[in-house]
Short mmCIF file of C-alpha atoms in Angstrom, two decimals:
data_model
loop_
_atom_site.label_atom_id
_atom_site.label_comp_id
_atom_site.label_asym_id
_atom_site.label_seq_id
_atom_site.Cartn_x
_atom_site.Cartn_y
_atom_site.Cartn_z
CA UNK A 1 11.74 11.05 -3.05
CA UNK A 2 10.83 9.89 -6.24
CA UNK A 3 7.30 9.91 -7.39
CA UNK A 4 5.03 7.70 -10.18
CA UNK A 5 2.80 9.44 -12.18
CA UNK A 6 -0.28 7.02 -14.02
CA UNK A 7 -3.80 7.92 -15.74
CA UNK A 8 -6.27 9.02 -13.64
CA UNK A 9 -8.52 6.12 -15.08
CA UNK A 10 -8.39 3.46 -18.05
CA UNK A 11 -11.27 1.30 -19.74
CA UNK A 12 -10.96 -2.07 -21.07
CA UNK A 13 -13.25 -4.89 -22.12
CA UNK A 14 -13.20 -8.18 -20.69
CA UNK A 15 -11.38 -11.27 -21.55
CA UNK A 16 -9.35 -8.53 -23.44
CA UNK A 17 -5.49 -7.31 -22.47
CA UNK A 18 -5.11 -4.22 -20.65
CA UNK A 19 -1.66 -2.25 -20.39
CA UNK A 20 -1.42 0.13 -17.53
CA UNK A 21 1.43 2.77 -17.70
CA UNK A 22 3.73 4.19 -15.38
CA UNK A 23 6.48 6.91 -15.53
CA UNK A 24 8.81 7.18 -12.53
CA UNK A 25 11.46 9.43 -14.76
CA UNK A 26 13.52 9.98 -11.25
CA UNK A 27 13.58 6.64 -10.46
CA UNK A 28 17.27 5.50 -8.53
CA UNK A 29 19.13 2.68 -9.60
CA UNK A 30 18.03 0.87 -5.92
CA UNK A 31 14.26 1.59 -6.41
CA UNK A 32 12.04 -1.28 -7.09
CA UNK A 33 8.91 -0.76 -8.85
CA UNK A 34 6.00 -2.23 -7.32
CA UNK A 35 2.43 -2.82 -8.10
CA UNK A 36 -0.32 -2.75 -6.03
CA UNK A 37 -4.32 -2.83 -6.79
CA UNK A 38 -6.95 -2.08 -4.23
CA UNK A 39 -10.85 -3.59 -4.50
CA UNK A 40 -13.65 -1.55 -3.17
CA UNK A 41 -14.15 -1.41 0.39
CA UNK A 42 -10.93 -3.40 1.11
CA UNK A 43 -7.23 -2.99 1.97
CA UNK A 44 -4.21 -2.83 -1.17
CA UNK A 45 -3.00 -6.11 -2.67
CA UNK A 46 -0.07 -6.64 -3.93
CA UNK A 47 0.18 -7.49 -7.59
CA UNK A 48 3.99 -7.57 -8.77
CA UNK A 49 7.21 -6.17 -8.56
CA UNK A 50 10.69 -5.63 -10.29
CA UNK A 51 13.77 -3.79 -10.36
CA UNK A 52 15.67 -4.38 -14.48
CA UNK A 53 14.44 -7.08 -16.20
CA UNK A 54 10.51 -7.90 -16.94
CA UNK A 55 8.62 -10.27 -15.27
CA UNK A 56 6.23 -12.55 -14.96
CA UNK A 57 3.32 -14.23 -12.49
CA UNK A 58 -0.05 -15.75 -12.59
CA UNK A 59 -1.74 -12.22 -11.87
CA UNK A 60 0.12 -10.18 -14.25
CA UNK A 61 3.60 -8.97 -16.29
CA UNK A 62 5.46 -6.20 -15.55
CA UNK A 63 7.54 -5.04 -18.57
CA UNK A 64 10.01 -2.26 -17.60
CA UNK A 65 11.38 0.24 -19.86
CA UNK A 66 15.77 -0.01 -20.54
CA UNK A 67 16.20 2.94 -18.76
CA UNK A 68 13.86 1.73 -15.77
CA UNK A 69 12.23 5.53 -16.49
CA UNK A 70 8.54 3.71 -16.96
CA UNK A 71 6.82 0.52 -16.67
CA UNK A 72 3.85 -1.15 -17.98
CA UNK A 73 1.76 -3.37 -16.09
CA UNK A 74 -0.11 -6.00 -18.51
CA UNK A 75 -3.33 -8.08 -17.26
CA UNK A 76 -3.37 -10.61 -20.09
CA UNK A 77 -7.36 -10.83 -20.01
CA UNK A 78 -9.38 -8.25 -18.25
CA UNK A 79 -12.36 -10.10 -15.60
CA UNK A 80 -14.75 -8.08 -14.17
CA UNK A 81 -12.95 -9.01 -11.02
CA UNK A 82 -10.16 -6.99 -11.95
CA UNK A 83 -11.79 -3.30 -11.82
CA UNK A 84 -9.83 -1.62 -9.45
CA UNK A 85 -7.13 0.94 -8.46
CA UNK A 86 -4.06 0.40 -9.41
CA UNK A 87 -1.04 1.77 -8.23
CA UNK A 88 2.44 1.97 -9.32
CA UNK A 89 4.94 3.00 -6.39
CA UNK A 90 9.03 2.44 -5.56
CA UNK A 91 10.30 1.08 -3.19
CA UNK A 92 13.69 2.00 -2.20
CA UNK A 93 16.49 -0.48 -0.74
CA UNK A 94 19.05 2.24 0.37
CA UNK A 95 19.32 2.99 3.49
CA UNK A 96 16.27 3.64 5.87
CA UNK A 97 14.14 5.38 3.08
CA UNK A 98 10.77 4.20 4.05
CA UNK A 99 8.83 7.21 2.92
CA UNK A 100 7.06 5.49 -0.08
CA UNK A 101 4.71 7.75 -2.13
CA UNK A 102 2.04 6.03 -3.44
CA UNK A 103 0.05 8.39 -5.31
CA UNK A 104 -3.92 8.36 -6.56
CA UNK A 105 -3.39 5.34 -9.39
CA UNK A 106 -5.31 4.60 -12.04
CA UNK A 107 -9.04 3.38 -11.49
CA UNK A 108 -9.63 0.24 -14.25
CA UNK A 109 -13.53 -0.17 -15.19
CA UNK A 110 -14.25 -3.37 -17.24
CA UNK A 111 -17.06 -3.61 -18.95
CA UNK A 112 -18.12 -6.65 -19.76
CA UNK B 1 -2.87 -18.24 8.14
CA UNK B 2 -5.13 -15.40 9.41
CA UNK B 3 -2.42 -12.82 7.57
CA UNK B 4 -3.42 -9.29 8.81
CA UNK B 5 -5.91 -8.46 11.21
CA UNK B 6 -7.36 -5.33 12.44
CA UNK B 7 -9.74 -4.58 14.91
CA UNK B 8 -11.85 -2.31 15.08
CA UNK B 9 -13.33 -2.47 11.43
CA UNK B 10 -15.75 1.23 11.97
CA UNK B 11 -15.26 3.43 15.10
CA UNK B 12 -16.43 6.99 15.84
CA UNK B 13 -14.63 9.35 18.52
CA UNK B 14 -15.18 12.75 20.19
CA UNK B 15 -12.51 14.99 19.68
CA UNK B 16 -9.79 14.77 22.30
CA UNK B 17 -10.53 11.38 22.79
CA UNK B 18 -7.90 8.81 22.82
CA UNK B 19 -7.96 5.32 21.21
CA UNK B 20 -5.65 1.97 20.09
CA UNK B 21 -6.17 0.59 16.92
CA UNK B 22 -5.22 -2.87 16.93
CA UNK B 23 -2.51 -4.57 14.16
CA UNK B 24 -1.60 -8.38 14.15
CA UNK B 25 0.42 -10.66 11.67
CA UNK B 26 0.82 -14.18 11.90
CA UNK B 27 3.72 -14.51 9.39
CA UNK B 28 6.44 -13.41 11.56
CA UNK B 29 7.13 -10.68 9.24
CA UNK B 30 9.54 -8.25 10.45
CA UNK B 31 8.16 -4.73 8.82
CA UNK B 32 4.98 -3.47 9.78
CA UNK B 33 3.41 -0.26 8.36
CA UNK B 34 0.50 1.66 9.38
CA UNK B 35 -0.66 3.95 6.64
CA UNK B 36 -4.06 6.54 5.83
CA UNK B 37 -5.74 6.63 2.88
CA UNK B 38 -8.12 10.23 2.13
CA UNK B 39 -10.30 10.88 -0.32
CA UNK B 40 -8.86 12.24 -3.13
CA UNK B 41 -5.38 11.24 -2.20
CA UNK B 42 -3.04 7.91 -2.19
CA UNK B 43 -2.13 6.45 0.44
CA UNK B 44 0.38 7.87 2.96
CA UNK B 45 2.98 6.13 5.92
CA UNK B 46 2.43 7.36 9.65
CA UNK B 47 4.42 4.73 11.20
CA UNK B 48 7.00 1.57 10.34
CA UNK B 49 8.80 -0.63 12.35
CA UNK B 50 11.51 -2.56 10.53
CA UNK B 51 11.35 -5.25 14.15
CA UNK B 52 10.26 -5.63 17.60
CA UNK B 53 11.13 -2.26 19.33
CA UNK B 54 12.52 -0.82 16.44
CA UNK B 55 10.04 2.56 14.72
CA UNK B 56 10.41 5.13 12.66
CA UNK B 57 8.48 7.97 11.64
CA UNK B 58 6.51 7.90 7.95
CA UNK B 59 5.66 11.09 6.21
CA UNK B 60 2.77 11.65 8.39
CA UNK B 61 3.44 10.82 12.06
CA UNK B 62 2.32 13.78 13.72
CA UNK B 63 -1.02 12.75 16.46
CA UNK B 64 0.06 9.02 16.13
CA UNK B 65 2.46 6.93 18.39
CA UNK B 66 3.06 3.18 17.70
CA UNK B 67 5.21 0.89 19.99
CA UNK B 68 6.68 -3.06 18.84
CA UNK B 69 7.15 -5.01 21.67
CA UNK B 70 6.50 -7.58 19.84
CA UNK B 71 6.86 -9.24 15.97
CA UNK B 72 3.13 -9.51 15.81
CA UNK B 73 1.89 -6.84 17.24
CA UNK B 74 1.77 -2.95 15.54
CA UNK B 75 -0.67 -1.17 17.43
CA UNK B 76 -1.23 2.73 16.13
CA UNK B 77 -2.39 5.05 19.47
CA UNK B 78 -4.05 8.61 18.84
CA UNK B 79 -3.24 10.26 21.79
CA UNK B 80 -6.10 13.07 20.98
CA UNK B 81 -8.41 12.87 18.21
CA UNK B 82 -9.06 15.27 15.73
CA UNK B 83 -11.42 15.31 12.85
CA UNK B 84 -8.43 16.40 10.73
CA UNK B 85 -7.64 12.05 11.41
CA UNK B 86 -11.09 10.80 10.09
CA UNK B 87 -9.68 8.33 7.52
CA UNK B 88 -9.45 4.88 6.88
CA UNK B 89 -6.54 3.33 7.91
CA UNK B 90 -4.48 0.12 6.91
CA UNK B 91 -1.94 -1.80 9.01
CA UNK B 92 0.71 -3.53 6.38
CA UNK B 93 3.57 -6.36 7.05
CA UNK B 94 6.16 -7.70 4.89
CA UNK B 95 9.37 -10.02 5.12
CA UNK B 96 11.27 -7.29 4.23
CA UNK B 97 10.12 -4.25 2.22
CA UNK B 98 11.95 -2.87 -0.78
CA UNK B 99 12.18 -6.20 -2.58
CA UNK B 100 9.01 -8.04 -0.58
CA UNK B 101 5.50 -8.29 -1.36
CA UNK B 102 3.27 -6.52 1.56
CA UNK B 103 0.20 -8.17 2.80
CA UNK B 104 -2.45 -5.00 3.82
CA UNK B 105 -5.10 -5.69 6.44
CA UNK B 106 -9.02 -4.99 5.90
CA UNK B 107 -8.55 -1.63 7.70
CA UNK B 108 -10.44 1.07 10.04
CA UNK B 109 -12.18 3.29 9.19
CA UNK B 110 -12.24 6.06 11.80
CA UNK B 111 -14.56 9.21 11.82
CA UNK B 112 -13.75 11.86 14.37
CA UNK B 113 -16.55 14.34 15.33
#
């Protein structure tokens, strides 16, 4: 199964960006990459997700390396709101694989 | 749209007690996930059911049984308790998974004594 690896934990200041690695060097070619963050005290939310090309929504972009063996996740401007864990996982569309690692991710502080 | 619900939200148990914790959508999703998360560690799949009685084992189904008799209903049974299954846990559900979005419940937190 192919596994993520991330920081254990990142800093950033608000209202500034914040670019969150992730390598996932064993990645397939059917793996998507997916992004989740989880808030204290509460259950994961999903964030974004992508398979070749970069992309783009109003939480965040996801900009994935050509060879799909990393990705970046980029919060535009830091909030308070945003310190949480993030995690970087795939998420495989061949055959029955359902046995998604997820990993510790990386805790975000934001000071403010 | 409620999304996901679980009930109970705390609940202690003896050991070799048996319980049902409760899993409902209201999205008519057709995967449904129940996962643990540990201190110290991510989180990790006990149970999925890709439709109504349709489930597969996760990475960590061993002390767990689920049924889907229905598309809103997952719920997770632990036949005996053990402390080694104090956790939180967190019911998922998603349109479809590899290329879908998954929508997480509050979650349970569970101590076993």
């Amino acid at each position: 199964d192919a596994k993520t690896t991330q920081p254990n934990s990142m800093e950033s200041n608000e209202e500034e960006p914040v670019h969150l690695p992730c390598n996932h060097s064993t990645i397939s070619g059917t793996d998507y990459i997916h992004w989740y963050r989880q808030l204290p005290s509460q259950g994961p939310e999903y964030v974004i997700h992508g398979l070749t090309s970069n992309v783009n929504n109003r939480m965040a972009s996801l900009a994935i390396a050509e060879d799909r063996k990393s990705s970046t996740l980029i919060l535009h401007r830091a909030t308070l709101r945003d310190a949480a864990v993030y995690y970087c996982i795939l998420n495989s569309s061949a055959g029955n694989n359902r046995k998604l690692i997820w990993g510790l991710g990386t805790s975000l502080a934001v000071n403010p | 749209n409620a999304g996901v619900t679980q009930t109970p939200k705390f609940q202690v148990l003896k050991t070799g007690q048996s319980m049902t914790l409760q899993c409902a959508q209201d999205m008519n999703h057709e995967y449904m996930s129940w996962y643990r998360q540990d201190p110290g560690m991510g989180l990790r799949l006990i149970h999925y059911s890709v439709g109504a009685g349709i489930t597969d084992q996760g990475e960590v189904p061993n002390g767990y049984n689920v049924s889907r008799s229905t598309t809103e209903d997952f719920p997770l049974r632990l036949l005996s308790a053990a402390p080694s299954q104090t956790s939180v846990y967190f019911c998922a559900s998603s349109t479809g998974l590899a290329a879908y979005e998954q929508y997480f419940g509050p979650g349970t937190r569970l101590t076993v004594t």
